[in-house]
Amino acid sequence: MRVYFLVSLLLFLLSCGGVKEVKKSALEFFLENYDKGVYRYVVLETKPKGEKSCEVILKDLIKEQEYRLTLYTLHHVERFELTTNLYCELFSKGRLVEVAGERFTPPSNLRIVKNVELREGLYLWILEKVQKSSGGGGGIIFFPWGWGGIDYDYRDRYRTIPGRYGGK
């Protein structure tokens, strides 16, 4: 009786939750899940699998299911495919992924890393949190022109991508 109970419990635990392996391409996966109402993800982990590929574990923030995707590295993608496709280096731990329209505007504490078109008017947006810098003003002491405020380099701090969304 105990063996039957333990085996039943083990099978139950294995069938519940866990990470689902994704066998199709990443773009098809995101598009199919969007049609099911799942459109927000967070990258939990990225593990290298040899020199050509990696394993990315995503958690959807709608139904809280975890998925395991296999992607190629940027070096491999650049040699054999267009770089508009997805690759390992885009999915750093902690980055957010959202499927949304072309006029999607991320919250102010996030910046866009890349967007990839899934179908006309629908994009996969890869976002990361903006790192706050510890310098560059905001203190009590005022310095005249040329002492920090006006010469501060904002070049890559709030970078957006060219296209209809915005940017240059």
mmCIF file of C-alpha atoms in Angstrom:
data_model
loop_
_atom_site.group_PDB
_atom_site.id
_atom_site.type_symbol
_atom_site.label_atom_id
_atom_site.label_comp_id
_atom_site.label_asym_id
_atom_site.label_seq_id
_atom_site.Cartn_x
_atom_site.Cartn_y
_atom_site.Cartn_z
ATOM 1 C CA MET A 1 0.000 0.000 0.000
ATOM 2 C CA ARG A 2 2.829 2.430 0.858
ATOM 3 C CA VAL A 3 4.607 1.751 -2.437
ATOM 4 C CA TYR A 4 1.409 2.439 -4.378
ATOM 5 C CA PHE A 5 0.931 5.708 -2.474
ATOM 6 C CA LEU A 6 4.539 6.825 -3.054
ATOM 7 C CA VAL A 7 4.413 5.993 -6.765
ATOM 8 C CA SER A 8 1.087 7.816 -7.122
ATOM 9 C CA LEU A 9 2.478 10.835 -5.288
ATOM 10 C CA LEU A 10 5.598 10.876 -7.471
ATOM 11 C CA LEU A 11 3.554 10.687 -10.677
ATOM 12 C CA PHE A 12 1.269 13.445 -9.425
ATOM 13 C CA LEU A 13 4.220 15.731 -8.615
ATOM 14 C CA LEU A 14 5.814 15.103 -11.992
ATOM 15 C CA SER A 15 2.580 15.837 -13.850
ATOM 16 C CA CYS A 16 1.931 19.085 -11.957
ATOM 17 C CA GLY A 17 3.854 22.167 -12.908
ATOM 18 C CA GLY A 18 7.407 21.713 -13.949
ATOM 19 C CA VAL A 19 9.084 23.212 -16.965
ATOM 20 C CA LYS A 20 7.435 22.551 -20.333
ATOM 21 C CA GLU A 21 9.834 21.796 -23.180
ATOM 22 C CA VAL A 22 9.107 23.873 -26.317
ATOM 23 C CA LYS A 23 9.763 21.907 -29.520
ATOM 24 C CA LYS A 24 8.784 24.598 -32.071
ATOM 25 C CA SER A 25 10.584 27.817 -32.996
ATOM 26 C CA ALA A 26 10.589 30.588 -30.409
ATOM 27 C CA LEU A 27 8.638 32.998 -32.626
ATOM 28 C CA GLU A 28 5.890 30.403 -33.224
ATOM 29 C CA PHE A 29 5.800 29.687 -29.486
ATOM 30 C CA PHE A 30 5.275 33.362 -28.559
ATOM 31 C CA LEU A 31 2.648 33.851 -31.262
ATOM 32 C CA GLU A 32 0.720 30.718 -30.275
ATOM 33 C CA ASN A 33 0.765 31.663 -26.564
ATOM 34 C CA TYR A 34 -0.376 35.205 -27.423
ATOM 35 C CA ASP A 35 -3.414 33.721 -29.143
ATOM 36 C CA LYS A 36 -4.105 31.817 -25.875
ATOM 37 C CA GLY A 37 -3.887 35.056 -23.829
ATOM 38 C CA VAL A 38 -0.311 34.695 -22.533
ATOM 39 C CA TYR A 39 1.802 37.700 -23.493
ATOM 40 C CA ARG A 40 4.162 38.558 -20.578
ATOM 41 C CA TYR A 41 7.269 36.620 -19.532
ATOM 42 C CA VAL A 42 10.337 36.942 -17.367
ATOM 43 C CA VAL A 43 13.642 35.193 -18.071
ATOM 44 C CA LEU A 44 14.487 32.973 -15.106
ATOM 45 C CA GLU A 45 17.678 31.400 -16.379
ATOM 46 C CA THR A 46 19.925 31.027 -19.415
ATOM 47 C CA LYS A 47 22.254 28.021 -19.632
ATOM 48 C CA PRO A 48 24.795 27.428 -22.417
ATOM 49 C CA LYS A 49 24.445 24.142 -24.329
ATOM 50 C CA GLY A 50 27.729 23.880 -26.176
ATOM 51 C CA GLU A 51 29.116 26.660 -28.299
ATOM 52 C CA LYS A 52 26.200 27.003 -30.738
ATOM 53 C CA SER A 53 23.107 27.059 -28.539
ATOM 54 C CA CYS A 54 21.632 27.727 -25.120
ATOM 55 C CA GLU A 55 18.636 26.806 -23.033
ATOM 56 C CA VAL A 56 16.379 29.630 -21.856
ATOM 57 C CA ILE A 57 13.847 29.133 -19.067
ATOM 58 C CA LEU A 58 10.935 31.593 -19.176
ATOM 59 C CA LYS A 59 8.055 32.042 -16.788
ATOM 60 C CA ASP A 60 4.853 33.510 -18.108
ATOM 61 C CA LEU A 61 3.467 36.143 -15.782
ATOM 62 C CA ILE A 62 -0.163 35.418 -16.688
ATOM 63 C CA LYS A 63 -0.600 31.705 -15.906
ATOM 64 C CA GLU A 64 2.747 31.248 -14.118
ATOM 65 C CA GLN A 65 3.872 28.307 -16.268
ATOM 66 C CA GLU A 66 7.587 27.788 -16.976
ATOM 67 C CA TYR A 67 8.900 27.009 -20.460
ATOM 68 C CA ARG A 68 12.267 25.786 -21.740
ATOM 69 C CA LEU A 69 13.351 27.125 -25.147
ATOM 70 C CA THR A 70 16.456 26.178 -27.093
ATOM 71 C CA LEU A 71 18.000 29.070 -29.032
ATOM 72 C CA TYR A 72 21.164 29.595 -31.033
ATOM 73 C CA THR A 73 23.939 31.992 -29.995
ATOM 74 C CA LEU A 74 24.368 35.292 -31.827
ATOM 75 C CA HIS A 75 27.578 34.023 -33.443
ATOM 76 C CA HIS A 76 25.727 31.045 -34.947
ATOM 77 C CA VAL A 77 22.701 33.127 -36.023
ATOM 78 C CA GLU A 78 24.871 35.768 -37.731
ATOM 79 C CA ARG A 79 26.590 33.106 -39.816
ATOM 80 C CA PHE A 80 23.495 31.243 -40.985
ATOM 81 C CA GLU A 81 20.397 33.429 -40.500
ATOM 82 C CA LEU A 82 19.297 37.035 -40.337
ATOM 83 C CA THR A 83 19.867 38.740 -36.974
ATOM 84 C CA THR A 84 16.202 39.738 -36.824
ATOM 85 C CA ASN A 85 15.622 36.293 -35.316
ATOM 86 C CA LEU A 86 15.934 35.585 -31.612
ATOM 87 C CA TYR A 87 19.223 34.461 -30.088
ATOM 88 C CA CYS A 88 20.610 33.533 -26.663
ATOM 89 C CA GLU A 89 22.233 36.846 -25.771
ATOM 90 C CA LEU A 90 18.868 38.650 -25.820
ATOM 91 C CA PHE A 91 17.532 36.515 -22.981
ATOM 92 C CA SER A 92 19.651 37.538 -20.006
ATOM 93 C CA LYS A 93 18.371 36.576 -16.574
ATOM 94 C CA GLY A 94 15.783 39.047 -15.280
ATOM 95 C CA ARG A 95 14.831 40.529 -18.655
ATOM 96 C CA LEU A 96 11.150 40.884 -19.447
ATOM 97 C CA VAL A 97 9.513 39.750 -22.681
ATOM 98 C CA GLU A 98 6.177 41.088 -23.876
ATOM 99 C CA VAL A 99 4.077 40.457 -26.973
ATOM 100 C CA ALA A 100 2.355 43.708 -27.916
ATOM 101 C CA GLY A 101 1.471 46.008 -30.794
ATOM 102 C CA GLU A 102 3.754 48.428 -32.560
ATOM 103 C CA ARG A 103 2.700 51.360 -30.352
ATOM 104 C CA PHE A 104 3.697 49.581 -27.128
ATOM 105 C CA THR A 105 5.266 51.946 -24.600
ATOM 106 C CA PRO A 106 7.185 50.312 -21.748
ATOM 107 C CA PRO A 107 6.972 51.655 -18.194
ATOM 108 C CA SER A 108 9.539 54.337 -17.397
ATOM 109 C CA ASN A 109 11.765 51.978 -15.389
ATOM 110 C CA LEU A 110 12.266 49.682 -18.414
ATOM 111 C CA ARG A 111 14.168 50.180 -21.654
ATOM 112 C CA ILE A 112 13.745 48.338 -24.936
ATOM 113 C CA VAL A 113 16.570 45.994 -25.875
ATOM 114 C CA LYS A 114 15.080 44.660 -29.119
ATOM 115 C CA ASN A 115 11.794 44.086 -30.886
ATOM 116 C CA VAL A 116 11.018 41.378 -33.423
ATOM 117 C CA GLU A 117 7.931 41.323 -35.638
ATOM 118 C CA LEU A 118 5.736 38.259 -35.094
ATOM 119 C CA ARG A 119 3.081 39.235 -37.637
ATOM 120 C CA GLU A 120 1.882 42.526 -39.064
ATOM 121 C CA GLY A 121 1.362 44.982 -36.211
ATOM 122 C CA LEU A 122 2.420 42.525 -33.479
ATOM 123 C CA TYR A 123 5.913 42.486 -31.984
ATOM 124 C CA LEU A 124 7.939 40.636 -29.402
ATOM 125 C CA TRP A 125 9.481 43.286 -27.127
ATOM 126 C CA ILE A 126 12.520 42.398 -25.010
ATOM 127 C CA LEU A 127 12.962 44.792 -22.093
ATOM 128 C CA GLU A 128 15.355 45.321 -19.216
ATOM 129 C CA LYS A 129 15.329 47.483 -16.124
ATOM 130 C CA VAL A 130 17.073 50.847 -16.378
ATOM 131 C CA GLN A 131 20.126 50.954 -14.135
ATOM 132 C CA LYS A 132 20.114 54.047 -11.962
ATOM 133 C CA SER A 133 23.422 55.876 -12.009
ATOM 134 C CA SER A 134 24.892 57.192 -8.813
ATOM 135 C CA GLY A 135 26.190 60.447 -10.259
ATOM 136 C CA GLY A 136 25.078 63.241 -12.516
ATOM 137 C CA GLY A 137 23.201 65.732 -10.410
ATOM 138 C CA GLY A 138 20.187 65.877 -8.159
ATOM 139 C CA GLY A 139 22.082 67.148 -5.130
ATOM 140 C CA ILE A 140 21.646 70.271 -3.014
ATOM 141 C CA ILE A 141 24.738 72.102 -4.302
ATOM 142 C CA PHE A 142 24.328 73.998 -7.573
ATOM 143 C CA PHE A 143 27.340 74.183 -9.883
ATOM 144 C CA PRO A 144 27.535 76.658 -12.755
ATOM 145 C CA TRP A 145 27.348 75.535 -16.422
ATOM 146 C CA GLY A 146 29.976 72.993 -17.398
ATOM 147 C CA TRP A 147 30.246 71.391 -13.946
ATOM 148 C CA GLY A 148 28.261 68.211 -14.585
ATOM 149 C CA GLY A 149 24.651 68.915 -15.455
ATOM 150 C CA ILE A 150 24.975 70.182 -19.020
ATOM 151 C CA ASP A 151 27.855 67.903 -20.078
ATOM 152 C CA TYR A 152 26.327 64.678 -18.788
ATOM 153 C CA ASP A 153 26.256 61.965 -21.457
ATOM 154 C CA TYR A 154 22.739 60.488 -21.841
ATOM 155 C CA ARG A 155 23.647 58.632 -25.064
ATOM 156 C CA ASP A 156 22.663 55.035 -24.192
ATOM 157 C CA ARG A 157 20.685 55.614 -21.032
ATOM 158 C CA TYR A 158 17.218 55.765 -22.566
ATOM 159 C CA ARG A 159 17.892 54.348 -26.010
ATOM 160 C CA THR A 160 14.900 53.437 -28.197
ATOM 161 C CA ILE A 161 14.847 51.502 -31.421
ATOM 162 C CA PRO A 162 14.374 53.152 -34.803
ATOM 163 C CA GLY A 163 11.005 52.630 -36.442
ATOM 164 C CA ARG A 164 7.371 53.485 -35.965
ATOM 165 C CA TYR A 165 7.602 53.131 -32.182
ATOM 166 C CA GLY A 166 9.968 56.072 -31.841
ATOM 167 C CA GLY A 167 13.647 56.786 -31.858
ATOM 168 C CA LYS A 168 15.693 58.311 -34.647
#
